[in-house]
Amino acid sequence: MNAGQATCSDGPLRNLPAYLQIVRGRLRIAMTYRQNALFMLAVVILQIFILRKVWTALYGEAGVVNGVALADVLVYLTIANLQSWAMQDLAVGSYLYSLVREGRIAFDILRPAGFVPQMLAHLVGGTLSMVLFATAALPLVALVGTLGPPASSAAFGYWLLSLFFAFGISMLLNLIVGLGAFWTTEIGAFGMLFTLVSQFLAGALIPLYFFPDWLRTVAELLPFQATTFTPVAMYGGQLAGSEAVQAIGIQLLWIVLLAGAVRLIWSRALHRIVVQGG
Amino acid sequence: MPTLIRAEGLTKYYRRPRRYEGAFGGLRTLITRQYDEVRAVDGVDFTVSDGELVGYLGPNGAGKSTTIKMMTGVLVPTGGLIEVDGTAPWRDREKNAMHIGVVFGQRSQLWWDLPLVDSFTLLGKMYRMSEADYRRRLDGFIDLLDLGPFLDRPVRQLSLGQRMRGDLAAAMLHEPSILYLDEPTIGLDAVARDRMRDFIAEMNRESGTTIVLTTHDLVDVEALCNRVVFIDKGRVLYDGSVVDLKATYAPHRTLVVQLASGFTAARAAELLGPEVPGDVIADEGPTLRIRFEANRISAQEIISAVTSRCPVTDLSLVEPELEDVMRTLYGNRTIAV
Ligand SMILES: Nc1ncnc2c1ncn2[C@@H]1O[C@H](COP(=O)(O)OP(=O)(O)OP(=O)(O)O)[C@@H](O)[C@H]1O
Ligand SMILES: [Mg+2]
């Protein structure tokens, strides 16, 4: 056999260059299709604008509700929506669906690298490009919405750390939605439902501290709040000190749980892989 | 030659979920699990030796692609044995992947939105090639498949023929020892087909790559395969050389005789009488056809019998077409070999 010989190191990181190349490719695709992303970004900015108007009207004459000032809510909503937009990249999810539907998944399965890490690399690349777009849009967002400094330098640090984990959680969630492709060939209605529900439960439309108690309990039992509410509430200082540390612990717990779920789902998907067409 | 691929009683049944249409149809399909069973591959036996180029043929829906998918390791068989180089390909896909290249003519492994060369760069890293190996191989394929002119164009802008060449290079870049080609010439024009065939033949001859090829183009088969495996309805109908295949299923050759002017075919037929073993078909005018069984009488004997009795201006011998074989084979599908 004149097999393609392995020339690089054989450690667990031997496929890292390939994964990085996937990330690079995703970034290039995002650049190619930037009009599309910019349009979606415009929609989010509009959403931020509307939310600002709605919440300002809701507050009316009241300066502080439930101990939170209007200005703080507006900053929260602006950051939360921009963040959750960058995380809600269903491009890779629908890419997975198209892979399965068109049978192209055969090629990705037949690589000398794991399928799940490959898809994660796609997700990292997709998310990274969304973050770049979101960052570029910051000046406009500041104009339309309300931006303000973090509550303290510690709050800023917590926010950054927690944001990092938040991206991890949302990527795993997106991966799980994508893996649904092995059970159903259409993402359509389900994908939209997922986006809507997860956005709501993440606290992107209404901060969690305004949820009725029962709903807040539901939201806290689900991973979505850890993607948006947790980091943004840290930014505004509503979540600080030991509470913040605990929230980060919960994020890590979710990462472990969701990674386990991905493993489980993937091992079941492997058993039922059917490659369409031929 | 050592055996490289072995299939014994290989079986794949698909379970096709009953689908529901309309809004949330997908969700309903997900919840209510009812299946129809399709026997795509139904007890197939064959072996492929190192360095062989085998045609895996059969009508639409015969189970060719399904078998290829099991050989590559994408699909897990429902039953039976499949071994490539001593191991079940689906058990260790990642290891198996290092040694195989795959082209599914119907779809592309290239990165649709990016320049062609980006797909190659990724493959270079994926298969952990050294920079030098990667450059050398890529340059080789750029030459061999003339990829230069469109290397920097996004794949979605390529013509089918160009894309297919890109896909072939992508499948071969890591120099696999086995190449699976599922309809690699589909949709290509005559020139592109020729070029594709030359490339496939060269890979087999020069690099010793073992190749399993499915195609509906019989010219591909005649040009490339010494050996063919015919399947239908998931079962093997024939396994052997193309020559034997023709001898078994299309044993007739036809001698076409142009008679000198004034000499009618009907008269020639009379003169030849029953001495010539074969069907004498007398057309109007000066053309005579004699259909004979190649394994009972040689062309030489027939020709001398004809030329000794009639004035002949031209002779030609028509070989059986593989297409005739297919018709015979598919016509009586119960033949066992
Ligand atoms: N994913 C699938 N789910 C259910 N049935 C399938 C699936 N894929 C193929 N089949 C069925 O299995 C049988 C064999 O299909 P396969 O694709 O292997 O045929 P083929 O020989 O490649 O045909 P063709 O020459 O048309 O490409 C067909 O009856 C087909 O309808
Ligand atoms: Mg097929």
XYZ file of C-alpha atoms and ligand atoms in Angstrom:
647
model
C 0.000 0.000 0.000
C 1.420 3.335 -0.989
C -0.620 5.153 1.593
C -0.388 8.879 2.156
C 2.088 8.788 5.003
C 1.685 10.864 8.112
C 4.468 13.366 8.138
C 3.507 15.588 11.034
C 3.423 14.674 14.679
C 1.019 11.972 15.748
C -0.204 13.535 18.971
C -3.810 14.415 19.729
C -3.223 17.822 18.141
C -2.105 16.377 14.831
C -5.315 17.503 13.160
C -5.150 21.032 14.516
C -3.759 22.506 11.277
C -6.718 21.028 9.400
C -9.206 22.473 11.882
C -7.533 25.874 11.702
C -7.777 25.703 7.929
C -11.517 25.069 8.251
C -11.814 28.124 10.506
C -9.906 30.167 7.939
C -12.166 28.914 5.158
C -15.271 29.847 7.155
C -13.917 33.360 7.662
C -13.296 33.711 3.944
C -16.803 32.519 3.139
C -18.217 35.028 5.601
C -16.270 37.748 3.814
C -17.601 36.586 0.455
C -21.154 36.669 1.695
C -20.795 39.748 3.878
C -23.825 41.455 2.316
C -25.967 38.738 3.761
C -24.426 39.099 7.221
C -24.658 42.876 7.069
C -28.323 42.651 6.184
C -28.954 40.379 9.153
C -26.964 42.781 11.272
C -29.190 45.619 10.106
C -32.198 43.620 11.268
C -30.657 43.218 14.728
C -29.842 46.896 14.948
C -33.448 47.610 14.084
C -34.489 45.186 16.799
C -32.261 46.996 19.286
C -33.839 50.273 18.244
C -37.367 48.936 18.708
C -36.527 47.355 22.054
C -35.141 50.681 23.212
C -38.370 52.460 22.263
C -40.553 49.780 23.850
C -38.615 49.678 27.114
C -38.443 53.447 27.343
C -42.226 53.569 26.946
C -42.668 50.771 29.521
C -40.601 52.609 32.087
C -42.523 55.836 31.438
C -42.013 58.211 34.356
C -40.507 55.551 36.624
C -36.776 55.964 36.988
C -36.089 52.619 38.654
C -38.063 49.351 38.418
C -37.204 46.330 40.567
C -34.061 48.167 41.548
C -32.843 48.533 37.965
C -32.548 51.878 36.205
C -33.806 52.349 32.630
C -30.340 53.260 31.381
C -28.984 49.955 32.717
C -31.752 48.006 30.996
C -31.028 49.750 27.722
C -27.326 48.955 27.897
C -28.220 45.397 28.810
C -30.560 45.006 25.835
C -28.105 46.533 23.389
C -25.228 44.280 24.354
C -27.425 41.218 24.818
C -28.932 41.480 21.364
C -25.684 42.100 19.600
C -24.112 39.197 21.453
C -26.919 36.784 20.887
C -26.961 37.734 17.215
C -23.322 36.747 16.938
C -24.098 33.447 18.642
C -27.222 32.601 16.719
C -25.364 31.715 13.585
C -27.475 28.992 12.041
C -25.328 28.986 8.894
C -23.295 26.050 10.105
C -26.386 24.243 11.348
C -28.045 24.552 7.976
C -24.742 23.618 6.359
C -24.912 20.349 8.275
C -28.461 19.810 7.084
C -27.435 20.385 3.495
C -24.515 17.986 3.943
C -26.853 15.275 5.084
C -29.594 16.041 2.594
C -27.282 16.080 -0.397
C -25.192 13.176 0.831
C -22.005 15.235 0.841
C -21.542 14.214 4.440
C -19.886 11.063 3.081
C -16.780 13.100 2.348
C -16.520 14.580 5.842
C -17.029 11.190 7.417
C -14.285 9.764 5.219
C -11.597 12.103 6.510
C -8.749 11.056 8.755
C -10.061 13.545 11.316
C -13.094 13.374 13.569
C -16.403 14.540 12.190
C -17.520 16.394 15.312
C -14.259 18.360 15.648
C -14.557 19.274 11.967
C -18.046 20.632 12.555
C -16.869 22.450 15.661
C -14.183 24.079 13.564
C -16.902 25.226 11.164
C -18.801 26.649 14.125
C -15.763 28.418 15.522
C -15.056 29.968 12.136
C -18.686 30.986 11.639
C -18.932 32.487 15.116
C -15.623 34.287 14.790
C -16.779 35.992 11.633
C -20.019 37.039 13.334
C -18.021 38.519 16.195
C -15.916 40.472 13.724
C -19.031 41.869 12.040
C -20.587 42.711 15.389
C -17.447 44.518 16.509
C -17.304 46.489 13.290
C -20.918 47.510 13.822
C -20.319 48.806 17.365
C -20.274 52.537 16.461
C -23.617 52.250 14.689
C -25.023 50.158 17.524
C -23.929 52.804 20.020
C -25.833 55.366 17.993
C -29.051 53.397 17.675
C -29.047 51.639 21.006
C -27.418 52.573 24.261
C -23.905 51.641 25.132
C -22.214 52.360 28.384
C -19.082 51.350 30.259
C -19.045 48.178 32.386
C -19.980 48.542 36.070
C -16.361 48.084 37.157
C -13.111 46.658 35.902
C -13.924 43.424 37.720
C -17.294 43.371 35.954
C -15.480 43.770 32.662
C -13.195 40.847 33.464
C -16.114 38.633 34.468
C -17.941 39.608 31.311
C -15.027 38.667 29.042
C -14.488 35.311 30.727
C -18.145 34.493 30.844
C -18.598 35.617 27.239
C -15.967 33.121 26.179
C -17.843 30.275 27.873
C -21.122 31.633 26.540
C -19.815 31.193 23.011
C -18.785 27.659 23.902
C -22.280 26.836 25.150
C -24.038 28.349 22.179
C -21.742 26.539 19.746
C -22.553 23.252 21.415
C -26.265 24.103 21.269
C -25.976 24.967 17.579
C -24.106 21.733 16.992
C -26.880 19.764 18.667
C -29.468 21.471 16.462
C -27.267 20.673 13.457
C -26.941 17.022 14.445
C -30.725 16.836 14.300
C -30.100 16.557 10.563
C -29.541 12.841 11.104
C -33.111 12.425 12.280
C -35.004 14.864 10.142
C -33.996 16.303 6.795
C -35.582 19.734 7.259
C -34.323 22.321 9.703
C -36.942 24.908 8.559
C -39.690 25.381 11.146
C -37.714 23.777 13.929
C -34.731 26.064 13.424
C -36.931 29.154 13.618
C -38.670 27.887 16.717
C -35.322 27.162 18.313
C -34.002 30.638 17.536
C -37.066 32.335 18.949
C -37.347 30.283 22.129
C -33.645 30.339 22.863
C -33.463 34.103 22.322
C -36.318 34.623 24.713
C -35.087 32.229 27.373
C -31.581 33.655 27.051
C -32.969 36.960 28.209
C -32.208 38.850 25.018
C -35.661 40.448 24.797
C -36.437 40.778 28.499
C -33.747 40.604 31.188
C -34.216 37.577 33.391
C -34.766 39.715 36.506
C -38.050 40.891 35.011
C -39.315 37.339 34.401
C -42.125 36.099 36.670
C -40.717 33.716 39.261
C -41.908 30.493 37.639
C -40.540 31.495 34.242
C -37.272 32.549 35.756
C -36.987 29.125 37.380
C -37.615 27.471 34.009
C -35.051 29.709 32.336
C -32.467 28.993 35.006
C -32.862 25.279 34.532
C -32.034 25.668 30.830
C -28.681 26.472 29.221
C -29.853 29.490 27.205
C -29.567 32.055 29.997
C -25.914 31.093 30.365
C -25.277 32.272 26.816
C -26.637 35.804 27.155
C -28.027 36.802 30.518
C -25.044 35.603 32.525
C -22.322 37.601 30.740
C -24.386 40.735 30.118
C -25.638 40.890 33.701
C -22.003 40.694 34.767
C -21.163 43.589 32.491
C -23.837 45.736 34.111
C -22.849 44.647 37.601
C -26.218 43.011 38.384
C -24.310 39.755 38.720
C -21.177 40.228 40.792
C -19.011 38.714 43.475
C -19.751 35.164 44.573
C -22.883 35.144 42.438
C -20.761 35.788 39.381
C -18.331 33.028 40.299
C -21.229 30.658 40.763
C -22.683 31.670 37.397
C -19.400 30.867 35.695
C -19.397 27.506 37.447
C -22.848 26.866 36.014
C -21.585 27.788 32.565
C -18.779 25.257 32.872
C -21.270 22.679 34.043
C -23.342 23.326 30.937
C -20.319 22.953 28.713
C -19.580 19.567 30.235
C -23.211 18.458 30.022
C -23.684 19.632 26.458
C -20.396 18.138 25.316
C -21.580 14.848 26.808
C -24.875 15.234 24.988
C -23.040 15.848 21.705
C -21.015 12.675 22.235
C -24.122 10.684 22.921
C -26.067 12.113 20.010
C -23.167 11.621 17.638
C -22.644 8.002 18.623
C -26.331 7.384 17.974
C -26.174 9.322 14.710
C -23.242 7.183 13.574
C -25.421 4.126 13.839
C -28.086 5.561 11.663
C -25.997 7.318 9.065
C -27.641 7.050 5.720
C -26.020 8.806 2.858
C -28.632 10.129 0.499
C -28.520 9.728 -3.253
C -26.265 7.759 -5.503
C -1.921 -10.501 -6.158
C -3.157 -10.294 -2.561
C -6.811 -9.686 -1.932
C -7.484 -6.115 -0.894
C -11.276 -5.957 -0.715
C -13.478 -8.841 0.317
C -17.265 -8.915 0.458
C -19.084 -11.989 1.716
C -22.841 -12.136 1.927
C -22.764 -8.354 2.120
C -26.212 -6.945 2.811
C -27.733 -3.524 3.249
C -31.382 -2.923 3.971
C -32.535 0.649 4.143
C -35.334 1.550 6.450
C -37.217 4.311 4.756
C -39.284 6.339 7.231
C -42.790 7.171 6.097
C -42.727 10.866 5.433
C -45.309 13.421 6.352
C -45.810 16.553 4.302
C -46.713 20.101 5.256
C -45.873 22.331 8.173
C -44.109 20.470 10.985
C -44.053 17.446 8.653
C -40.426 16.963 9.619
C -41.350 16.918 13.281
C -44.129 14.398 12.697
C -41.760 12.185 10.752
C -39.473 12.468 13.728
C -42.106 11.417 16.201
C -44.086 8.728 14.400
C -41.606 6.081 13.409
C -42.900 3.874 10.648
C -40.638 2.284 8.088
C -40.594 0.602 4.718
C -37.723 -1.756 4.070
C -35.635 -1.569 0.904
C -33.222 -4.391 0.127
C -30.545 -2.386 -1.644
C -27.729 -4.933 -1.397
C -28.835 -8.472 -0.790
C -25.983 -10.912 -0.202
C -23.116 -9.851 -2.433
C -19.841 -11.785 -2.702
C -16.720 -10.630 -4.502
C -13.074 -9.879 -3.972
C -10.800 -7.262 -5.456
C -7.063 -7.795 -5.650
C -4.361 -5.218 -5.130
C -3.835 -3.252 -8.331
C -7.042 -4.329 -10.080
C -9.382 -2.030 -11.962
C -12.868 -3.456 -11.575
C -16.082 -2.232 -13.128
C -19.034 -2.534 -10.774
C -22.047 -2.424 -13.046
C -25.788 -2.745 -12.969
C -28.988 -0.943 -13.882
C -30.380 2.018 -11.917
C -31.157 1.093 -8.356
C -29.128 -2.132 -8.535
C -27.262 -1.297 -5.360
C -23.936 -0.097 -6.778
C -23.656 3.142 -4.852
C -24.797 1.419 -1.687
C -22.035 -1.167 -2.051
C -19.462 1.550 -2.688
C -20.609 3.368 0.428
C -20.074 0.203 2.455
C -16.642 -0.378 0.939
C -15.582 3.159 1.786
C -16.891 2.817 5.325
C -19.608 5.473 5.196
C -22.366 2.945 5.646
C -22.526 0.151 8.156
C -23.725 -3.103 6.534
C -26.945 -4.669 7.756
C -25.300 -8.067 7.486
C -22.439 -10.008 5.978
C -18.790 -9.153 5.804
C -16.868 -6.331 4.223
C -13.132 -6.100 4.646
C -10.665 -3.703 3.139
C -7.046 -4.520 3.733
C -8.049 -6.871 6.515
C -10.348 -4.615 8.526
C -13.975 -3.550 8.395
C -13.842 -0.049 6.915
C -16.707 1.331 9.022
C -15.094 0.231 12.277
C -12.118 2.512 11.930
C -13.155 5.147 9.442
C -10.364 7.541 10.241
C -7.625 4.982 9.682
C -9.275 3.627 6.563
C -9.656 7.165 5.257
C -5.900 7.610 4.923
C -5.754 4.914 2.254
C -8.798 5.590 0.143
C -9.938 8.210 -2.300
C -13.558 8.679 -3.283
C -15.343 10.372 -6.133
C -19.127 10.452 -6.157
C -19.830 11.890 -9.586
C -23.177 13.264 -8.464
C -21.720 15.452 -5.764
C -18.604 17.327 -4.921
C -16.238 17.313 -1.991
C -14.901 20.703 -2.999
C -15.599 23.798 -0.956
C -18.355 25.361 -3.006
C -17.891 29.017 -2.072
C -14.123 29.137 -2.092
C -11.456 29.056 -4.803
C -10.595 25.532 -5.917
C -7.102 25.760 -4.492
C -8.499 26.324 -0.978
C -10.038 22.859 -1.037
C -6.656 21.409 -1.885
C -4.949 23.363 0.891
C -7.428 21.941 3.372
C -6.883 18.413 2.076
C -3.129 18.857 2.367
C -3.550 19.572 6.065
C -6.301 17.028 6.570
C -4.104 14.204 5.304
C -1.128 15.635 7.168
C 1.059 15.983 4.092
C 4.372 17.731 4.379
C 4.531 21.051 2.563
C 6.938 19.590 0.003
C 4.786 16.504 -0.690
C 1.721 18.660 -0.996
C 3.349 21.013 -3.527
C 4.776 18.187 -5.587
C 1.510 16.283 -5.772
C -0.594 19.345 -6.450
C 1.750 20.439 -9.233
C 1.495 16.936 -10.677
C -2.290 17.109 -10.791
C -2.329 20.650 -12.115
C -0.303 19.323 -15.030
C -2.138 16.074 -15.486
C -5.656 17.478 -15.242
C -4.910 20.956 -16.532
C -6.285 22.666 -13.433
C -4.164 25.795 -13.819
C -6.692 28.021 -15.567
C -9.338 27.753 -12.846
C -7.356 27.038 -9.705
C -8.227 30.437 -8.238
C -11.861 30.500 -9.239
C -14.624 29.697 -6.730
C -15.838 26.153 -7.282
C -19.400 27.321 -7.814
C -18.238 29.098 -10.969
C -16.678 26.007 -12.535
C -18.194 23.978 -15.350
C -19.120 20.394 -14.577
C -16.065 19.060 -16.383
C -13.741 21.419 -14.539
C -15.332 20.646 -11.204
C -15.018 16.929 -11.878
C -11.326 17.288 -12.606
C -11.002 19.184 -9.354
C -12.826 16.400 -7.540
C -10.559 13.758 -9.038
C -7.471 15.647 -7.926
C -9.030 16.085 -4.482
C -9.641 12.345 -4.226
C -6.079 11.500 -5.293
C -4.031 14.212 -3.600
C -3.090 12.003 -0.659
C -2.069 9.190 -3.020
C -4.579 6.627 -1.781
C -4.003 2.992 -2.573
C -7.682 2.451 -3.369
C -9.850 4.735 -5.434
C -13.623 4.398 -5.494
C -15.245 6.092 -8.450
C -19.030 6.243 -8.496
C -20.016 7.496 -11.954
C -17.014 9.736 -12.524
C -17.915 10.450 -16.149
C -21.549 11.382 -15.601
C -22.561 14.485 -17.531
C -19.185 14.995 -19.192
C -18.749 15.701 -22.894
C -16.827 13.367 -25.202
C -13.486 15.120 -24.830
C -13.756 15.360 -21.067
C -14.720 11.692 -20.876
C -11.676 10.664 -22.862
C -9.471 12.696 -20.646
C -11.058 11.244 -17.531
C -10.554 7.712 -18.848
C -6.919 8.380 -19.667
C -6.403 9.690 -16.173
C -8.068 6.709 -14.523
C -6.108 4.250 -16.647
C -2.889 6.058 -15.870
C -3.524 6.063 -12.110
C -4.099 2.333 -12.248
C -1.134 1.590 -14.478
C 1.482 3.999 -13.214
C 0.677 4.282 -9.520
C -0.766 0.803 -9.109
C -3.896 2.272 -7.561
C -6.664 -0.258 -7.073
C -9.814 1.142 -8.632
C -13.467 0.247 -8.264
C -15.540 2.026 -10.866
C -19.263 2.280 -11.429
C -20.600 3.775 -14.615
C -23.468 3.544 -17.043
C -21.158 4.397 -19.931
C -20.150 1.145 -21.561
C -17.357 2.826 -23.448
C -15.781 3.472 -20.036
C -16.051 -0.209 -19.276
C -14.584 -1.343 -22.590
C -11.765 1.152 -22.321
C -10.871 0.588 -18.688
C -12.018 -2.653 -17.131
C -10.621 -6.106 -17.594
C -12.972 -7.399 -15.018
C -16.559 -6.521 -14.272
C -18.983 -7.410 -11.533
C -22.598 -7.138 -12.589
C -25.285 -6.719 -10.004
C -29.013 -6.305 -10.133
C -31.546 -6.022 -7.335
C -28.685 -6.259 -4.881
C -27.348 -9.602 -6.155
C -24.340 -10.504 -8.266
C -25.294 -11.699 -11.751
C -21.857 -11.985 -13.239
C -18.274 -11.687 -12.104
C -15.486 -12.142 -14.607
C -13.655 -10.717 -17.575
C -15.319 -8.558 -20.184
C -14.207 -11.012 -22.895
C -15.835 -13.976 -21.159
C -18.878 -11.888 -20.489
C -19.331 -11.249 -24.162
C -18.608 -14.852 -25.065
C -21.272 -16.003 -22.622
C -23.991 -13.458 -23.137
C -23.359 -12.177 -26.653
C -21.556 -14.972 -28.435
C -22.477 -13.817 -31.900
C -20.282 -11.943 -34.305
C -21.520 -10.748 -37.635
C -19.660 -10.814 -40.941
C -20.829 -8.103 -43.299
C -20.105 -8.891 -46.928
C -20.286 -6.447 -49.829
C -20.853 -8.397 -53.015
C -19.594 -7.378 -56.444
C -22.116 -5.497 -58.544
C -24.764 -7.578 -60.202
C -24.503 -10.246 -57.575
C -27.501 -10.111 -55.194
C -27.437 -11.153 -51.598
C -30.287 -13.562 -52.189
C -28.258 -15.422 -54.802
C -25.211 -15.548 -52.552
C -27.326 -17.006 -49.769
C -28.476 -19.710 -52.118
C -24.910 -20.527 -53.128
C -23.711 -20.725 -49.548
C -26.574 -22.995 -48.598
C -26.566 -24.831 -45.298
C -22.811 -25.416 -45.330
C -22.149 -22.222 -43.461
C -23.055 -22.602 -39.784
C -24.755 -19.356 -38.913
C -27.731 -17.231 -39.838
C -27.424 -15.817 -43.282
C -29.330 -12.593 -43.562
C -29.763 -11.371 -47.086
C -30.536 -7.686 -47.348
C -31.903 -6.119 -50.499
C -29.087 -5.355 -52.892
C -25.488 -6.409 -52.548
C -25.070 -6.630 -48.750
C -25.001 -9.972 -46.986
C -24.834 -10.498 -43.229
C -23.805 -13.727 -41.609
C -24.339 -14.000 -37.870
C -22.266 -16.795 -36.346
C -21.202 -18.062 -32.977
C -17.602 -17.196 -32.403
C -16.892 -20.245 -30.304
C -18.218 -22.708 -32.887
C -16.586 -21.443 -36.054
C -13.756 -19.038 -36.667
C -14.144 -15.933 -38.756
C -11.394 -17.253 -40.989
C -13.469 -20.330 -41.946
C -16.547 -18.280 -42.756
C -14.594 -15.794 -44.791
C -12.942 -18.450 -46.927
C -16.286 -20.194 -47.433
C -17.797 -16.945 -48.672
C -14.908 -15.770 -50.844
C -14.599 -19.181 -52.545
C -18.217 -19.047 -53.683
C -19.073 -15.411 -54.327
C -17.323 -12.353 -55.754
C -16.646 -10.065 -52.814
C -15.591 -6.398 -52.830
C -15.469 -5.742 -49.083
C -15.672 -7.577 -45.766
C -16.096 -6.359 -42.240
C -16.528 -8.093 -38.916
C -18.899 -6.690 -36.315
C -18.004 -7.512 -32.727
C -20.712 -7.934 -30.143
C -21.490 -4.753 -28.272
C -21.418 -4.692 -24.525
C -24.805 -3.150 -24.825
C -26.170 -6.405 -26.295
C -24.746 -8.144 -23.270
C -26.537 -5.778 -20.949
C -29.807 -6.355 -22.706
C -29.392 -10.100 -22.411
C -28.348 -9.842 -18.803
C -31.092 -7.504 -17.708
C -33.567 -9.299 -19.955
C -33.385 -12.572 -18.056
C -32.540 -11.556 -14.584
C -32.544 -14.997 -13.019
C -29.232 -16.153 -14.458
C -26.862 -17.257 -11.767
C -23.147 -17.422 -12.354
N -31.071 6.578 1.610
C -31.871 5.653 1.106
N -33.025 5.339 1.741
C -33.836 4.407 1.251
N -33.622 3.710 0.128
C -32.492 3.966 -0.557
C -31.560 4.954 -0.105
N -30.535 5.001 -0.980
C -30.813 4.096 -1.933
N -31.986 3.463 -1.693
C -32.580 2.385 -2.514
O -31.654 1.321 -2.582
C -31.601 0.776 -3.888
C -30.176 0.821 -4.394
O -29.762 2.161 -4.541
P -28.300 2.548 -5.080
O -28.172 4.012 -4.963
O -27.298 1.698 -4.406
O -28.404 2.133 -6.617
P -27.364 2.311 -7.799
O -27.024 0.958 -8.282
O -26.260 3.182 -7.391
O -28.260 3.039 -8.887
P -27.911 4.178 -9.943
O -27.308 3.498 -11.106
O -29.252 4.708 -10.287
O -27.021 5.152 -9.279
C -32.589 1.588 -4.714
O -33.778 0.854 -4.781
C -32.784 2.848 -3.932
O -34.081 3.348 -4.120
Mg -25.501 5.052 -7.980
